[in-house]
């Protein structure tokens, strides 16, 4: 199904699809990946306590993360659209400060889902400044993401969870990845929807892109209880502050 892109109507239509939550619940088992891309370093061979990673039972961590996702998503979605829009403008301004020069850069963004910051208007500004904007595409379950070029007005089709993806466009390796978060902690670790797609993707990308997580301050957690396969982001941007990983 090919659709025409606009700033908001398509997402409202896609958001009515109840099939996404069913698929998402099915994919949550990937929080403890049965098979996983090799980590980009020898971190898995180092003592977990030394690396600052919790040694919680993986099964209990999976259950805890699932519970935290529901709480954080509900908290985000209960805030008014106007409030989220105001916060998103602050997030856009903060990312602009991090990325003053985007000409010629391949920047992966995302199509907003379940109350995430809507950066689509900012995508248009990036294109006007000479950036090549990309959207993530799920190629297959338990596989890394592909990133496909897209700009407003080009056709879209339904992807996994009913989220729009470019119907055409070129597959390009991003130099910058803007990743939405369900939750985040001060260590720069990201709690996602449980599919493990971003972690698999970031583990295999060379050279490693600059990874910027975006979300609202209410999504901050004391810890996401990072596991060996979790990859910290380089920065986390909310409407309140920008956190840089040191």
Short mmCIF file of C-alpha atoms in Angstrom, two decimals:
data_model
loop_
_atom_site.label_atom_id
_atom_site.label_comp_id
_atom_site.label_asym_id
_atom_site.label_seq_id
_atom_site.Cartn_x
_atom_site.Cartn_y
_atom_site.Cartn_z
CA UNK A 1 0.00 0.00 0.00
CA UNK A 2 1.58 3.30 -1.11
CA UNK A 3 0.55 6.53 0.58
CA UNK A 4 1.42 10.18 0.17
CA UNK A 5 3.43 11.73 2.99
CA UNK A 6 2.22 14.73 5.00
CA UNK A 7 3.26 16.11 8.37
CA UNK A 8 0.67 14.33 10.50
CA UNK A 9 -2.42 12.70 8.98
CA UNK A 10 -0.73 9.47 7.93
CA UNK A 11 0.56 8.76 11.39
CA UNK A 12 -2.88 9.26 12.94
CA UNK A 13 -4.24 6.74 10.46
CA UNK A 14 -1.47 4.25 11.13
CA UNK A 15 -1.81 4.75 14.88
CA UNK A 16 -5.31 3.27 14.75
CA UNK A 17 -3.89 -0.11 13.79
CA UNK A 18 -4.18 -2.42 16.80
CA UNK A 19 -1.94 -5.02 15.23
CA UNK A 20 1.23 -3.20 16.27
CA UNK A 21 0.88 -3.88 19.98
CA UNK A 22 0.29 -7.58 19.29
CA UNK A 23 3.43 -7.75 17.17
CA UNK A 24 5.37 -5.72 19.72
CA UNK A 25 4.45 -8.05 22.57
CA UNK A 26 5.58 -10.96 20.43
CA UNK A 27 8.94 -9.31 19.80
CA UNK A 28 9.65 -8.44 23.46
CA UNK A 29 11.42 -11.77 23.89
CA UNK A 30 14.34 -10.21 22.01
CA UNK A 31 15.22 -8.32 25.18
CA UNK A 32 17.34 -11.39 25.90
CA UNK A 33 18.54 -12.16 22.36
CA UNK A 34 18.94 -15.91 21.71
CA UNK A 35 21.44 -15.01 19.02
CA UNK A 36 23.11 -11.65 18.73
CA UNK A 37 25.61 -9.80 16.61
CA UNK A 38 29.10 -9.82 18.08
CA UNK A 39 29.71 -6.82 20.34
CA UNK A 40 31.96 -4.10 18.94
CA UNK A 41 34.59 -4.74 21.66
CA UNK A 42 35.63 -7.36 24.23
CA UNK A 43 33.17 -6.03 26.79
CA UNK A 44 31.40 -9.37 27.06
CA UNK A 45 34.61 -10.96 28.34
CA UNK A 46 35.15 -8.41 31.12
CA UNK A 47 33.70 -8.81 34.61
CA UNK A 48 30.22 -7.24 34.66
CA UNK A 49 30.81 -5.46 37.96
CA UNK A 50 33.96 -3.83 36.55
CA UNK A 51 31.98 -2.58 33.53
CA UNK A 52 29.26 -1.17 35.78
CA UNK A 53 26.66 -3.59 34.48
CA UNK A 54 24.18 -5.13 36.87
CA UNK A 55 24.35 -8.87 37.35
CA UNK A 56 20.61 -9.33 37.67
CA UNK A 57 19.05 -12.58 36.54
CA UNK A 58 18.28 -12.08 32.79
CA UNK A 59 14.76 -13.49 33.17
CA UNK A 60 13.90 -11.14 36.03
CA UNK A 61 15.44 -8.21 34.14
CA UNK A 62 13.25 -9.05 31.14
CA UNK A 63 10.11 -8.99 33.30
CA UNK A 64 11.17 -5.77 35.01
CA UNK A 65 11.93 -4.05 31.71
CA UNK A 66 8.57 -5.10 30.30
CA UNK A 67 6.82 -3.54 33.28
CA UNK A 68 8.87 -0.35 33.04
CA UNK A 69 8.05 0.02 29.35
CA UNK A 70 4.34 0.05 30.05
CA UNK A 71 4.72 2.65 32.80
CA UNK A 72 6.93 4.94 30.73
CA UNK A 73 4.87 4.71 27.53
CA UNK A 74 1.67 5.40 29.46
CA UNK A 75 3.29 8.39 31.17
CA UNK A 76 4.35 9.80 27.81
CA UNK A 77 1.01 9.26 26.12
CA UNK A 78 -1.01 10.82 28.94
CA UNK A 79 0.66 14.18 28.39
CA UNK A 80 -1.20 16.48 26.03
CA UNK A 81 -0.20 16.75 22.38
CA UNK A 82 0.40 20.48 22.88
CA UNK A 83 2.76 19.81 25.79
CA UNK A 84 4.69 17.19 23.85
CA UNK A 85 4.94 19.57 20.88
CA UNK A 86 6.44 22.29 23.07
CA UNK A 87 8.95 19.83 24.52
CA UNK A 88 9.81 18.61 21.02
CA UNK A 89 10.66 22.13 19.87
CA UNK A 90 13.14 22.40 22.73
CA UNK A 91 14.62 19.02 21.76
CA UNK A 92 15.04 20.13 18.14
CA UNK A 93 16.84 23.30 19.23
CA UNK A 94 19.17 21.26 21.46
CA UNK A 95 20.04 18.81 18.66
CA UNK A 96 20.74 21.74 16.33
CA UNK A 97 23.28 22.96 18.88
CA UNK A 98 24.93 19.52 18.80
CA UNK A 99 24.90 19.35 15.00
CA UNK A 100 25.71 22.81 13.65
CA UNK A 101 26.96 21.45 10.32
CA UNK A 102 24.81 18.76 8.68
CA UNK A 103 25.54 19.39 5.00
CA UNK A 104 26.33 16.11 3.28
CA UNK A 105 25.65 14.04 6.42
CA UNK A 106 23.45 10.93 6.33
CA UNK A 107 21.15 11.28 9.35
CA UNK A 108 18.85 8.45 10.44
CA UNK A 109 15.68 9.60 12.19
CA UNK A 110 12.37 7.81 12.79
CA UNK A 111 8.63 8.02 12.24
CA UNK A 112 6.97 9.01 15.58
CA UNK A 113 5.17 6.25 17.45
CA UNK A 114 3.14 6.15 20.68
CA UNK A 115 3.80 9.73 21.78
CA UNK A 116 7.47 9.98 20.75
CA UNK A 117 8.89 13.43 19.88
CA UNK A 118 7.75 14.25 16.35
CA UNK A 119 10.88 15.37 14.52
CA UNK A 120 9.40 15.25 11.01
CA UNK A 121 9.26 19.06 10.62
CA UNK A 122 12.92 19.15 11.70
CA UNK A 123 13.70 16.53 9.03
CA UNK A 124 12.49 19.00 6.42
CA UNK A 125 14.81 21.65 7.86
CA UNK A 126 17.73 19.19 7.74
CA UNK A 127 17.07 18.44 4.08
CA UNK A 128 16.99 22.18 3.35
CA UNK A 129 20.41 22.45 5.04
CA UNK A 130 21.87 19.74 2.77
CA UNK A 131 21.49 16.62 4.91
CA UNK A 132 20.39 13.25 3.56
CA UNK A 133 17.64 12.01 5.91
CA UNK A 134 16.94 8.30 6.41
CA UNK A 135 14.21 6.24 8.05
CA UNK A 136 14.77 2.82 9.66
CA UNK A 137 13.41 -0.30 7.98
CA UNK A 138 13.00 -3.68 9.71
CA UNK A 139 14.37 -6.17 7.19
CA UNK A 140 13.57 -9.29 9.24
CA UNK A 141 12.92 -10.27 12.82
CA UNK A 142 16.09 -10.43 14.97
CA UNK A 143 18.16 -8.76 12.23
CA UNK A 144 19.83 -5.32 12.10
CA UNK A 145 17.89 -2.39 10.71
CA UNK A 146 18.38 -0.97 7.25
CA UNK A 147 18.20 2.80 6.71
CA UNK A 148 16.48 4.14 3.62
CA UNK A 149 16.53 7.70 2.30
CA UNK A 150 13.27 9.66 2.43
CA UNK A 151 12.01 13.21 2.19
CA UNK A 152 8.54 14.72 2.49
CA UNK A 153 6.32 13.97 -0.51
CA UNK A 154 7.91 10.62 -1.36
CA UNK A 155 5.73 7.49 -1.08
CA UNK A 156 5.47 5.41 2.09
CA UNK A 157 4.21 1.93 2.86
CA UNK A 158 3.44 -0.02 6.01
CA UNK A 159 6.33 -1.60 7.87
CA UNK A 160 6.56 -3.65 11.07
CA UNK A 161 4.07 -2.50 13.77
CA UNK A 162 2.29 -0.56 11.00
CA UNK A 163 4.91 2.20 11.09
CA UNK A 164 5.44 3.93 7.72
CA UNK A 165 8.66 3.22 5.86
CA UNK A 166 9.95 4.56 2.52
CA UNK A 167 8.44 2.66 -0.39
CA UNK A 168 11.51 3.47 -2.48
CA UNK A 169 14.70 5.28 -1.61
CA UNK A 170 18.32 4.23 -1.35
CA UNK A 171 19.80 2.11 1.45
CA UNK A 172 22.50 4.25 3.07
CA UNK A 173 24.75 3.77 6.08
CA UNK A 174 24.12 6.65 8.51
CA UNK A 175 26.85 8.77 10.03
CA UNK A 176 24.42 10.07 12.67
CA UNK A 177 21.58 8.10 14.28
CA UNK A 178 18.76 9.88 16.13
CA UNK A 179 17.14 7.13 18.19
CA UNK A 180 13.87 7.49 20.14
CA UNK A 181 13.87 6.10 23.68
CA UNK A 182 11.24 4.52 25.86
CA UNK A 183 13.56 5.12 28.82
CA UNK A 184 17.16 6.17 29.44
CA UNK A 185 19.62 6.47 32.31
CA UNK A 186 22.57 8.70 33.20
CA UNK A 187 24.96 6.12 31.75
CA UNK A 188 23.51 6.80 28.29
CA UNK A 189 21.84 3.40 28.03
CA UNK A 190 18.57 3.18 26.12
CA UNK A 191 15.44 1.21 26.97
CA UNK A 192 13.60 0.50 23.71
CA UNK A 193 10.52 -1.50 22.81
CA UNK A 194 12.26 -4.84 23.35
CA UNK A 195 12.91 -5.90 19.77
CA UNK A 196 16.66 -5.30 20.07
CA UNK A 197 16.84 -3.75 16.61
CA UNK A 198 18.89 -0.67 17.46
CA UNK A 199 21.43 -2.58 19.57
CA UNK A 200 21.97 -5.16 16.80
CA UNK A 201 22.32 -2.40 14.26
CA UNK A 202 24.77 -0.26 16.24
CA UNK A 203 26.89 -3.32 17.07
CA UNK A 204 27.50 -3.94 13.38
CA UNK A 205 27.84 -0.44 11.90
CA UNK A 206 31.36 0.56 10.88
CA UNK A 207 32.50 3.20 11.22
CA UNK A 208 30.41 3.73 14.34
CA UNK A 209 27.91 6.56 13.87
CA UNK A 210 27.24 9.33 16.37
CA UNK A 211 24.19 8.10 18.31
CA UNK A 212 21.83 10.62 19.89
CA UNK A 213 18.89 9.39 21.94
CA UNK A 214 15.84 11.63 22.15
CA UNK A 215 12.98 11.55 24.62
CA UNK A 216 11.23 13.52 27.32
CA UNK A 217 12.68 14.14 30.76
CA UNK A 218 9.89 12.08 32.35
CA UNK A 219 11.44 9.01 30.69
CA UNK A 220 14.62 9.21 32.77
CA UNK A 221 15.29 6.10 34.88
CA UNK A 222 17.76 5.46 37.67
CA UNK A 223 19.06 2.56 35.57
CA UNK A 224 17.75 0.48 32.69
CA UNK A 225 19.68 -2.47 34.20
CA UNK A 226 21.99 -2.72 31.17
CA UNK A 227 22.93 -6.18 29.93
CA UNK A 228 26.00 -7.20 27.93
CA UNK A 229 24.31 -6.50 24.61
CA UNK A 230 23.14 -2.95 25.47
CA UNK A 231 25.13 -0.21 23.75
CA UNK A 232 25.33 3.24 25.34
CA UNK A 233 24.41 6.31 23.29
CA UNK A 234 26.82 9.19 22.77
CA UNK A 235 24.26 11.76 23.91
CA UNK A 236 20.71 11.92 25.23
CA UNK A 237 18.63 15.00 24.48
CA UNK A 238 15.44 15.92 26.32
CA UNK A 239 13.49 19.16 26.59
CA UNK A 240 15.38 19.92 29.82
CA UNK A 241 19.02 19.16 29.07
CA UNK A 242 21.59 17.44 26.86
CA UNK A 243 23.56 14.64 28.48
CA UNK A 244 26.90 13.77 26.87
CA UNK A 245 28.55 10.45 27.61
CA UNK A 246 32.07 10.93 28.92
#
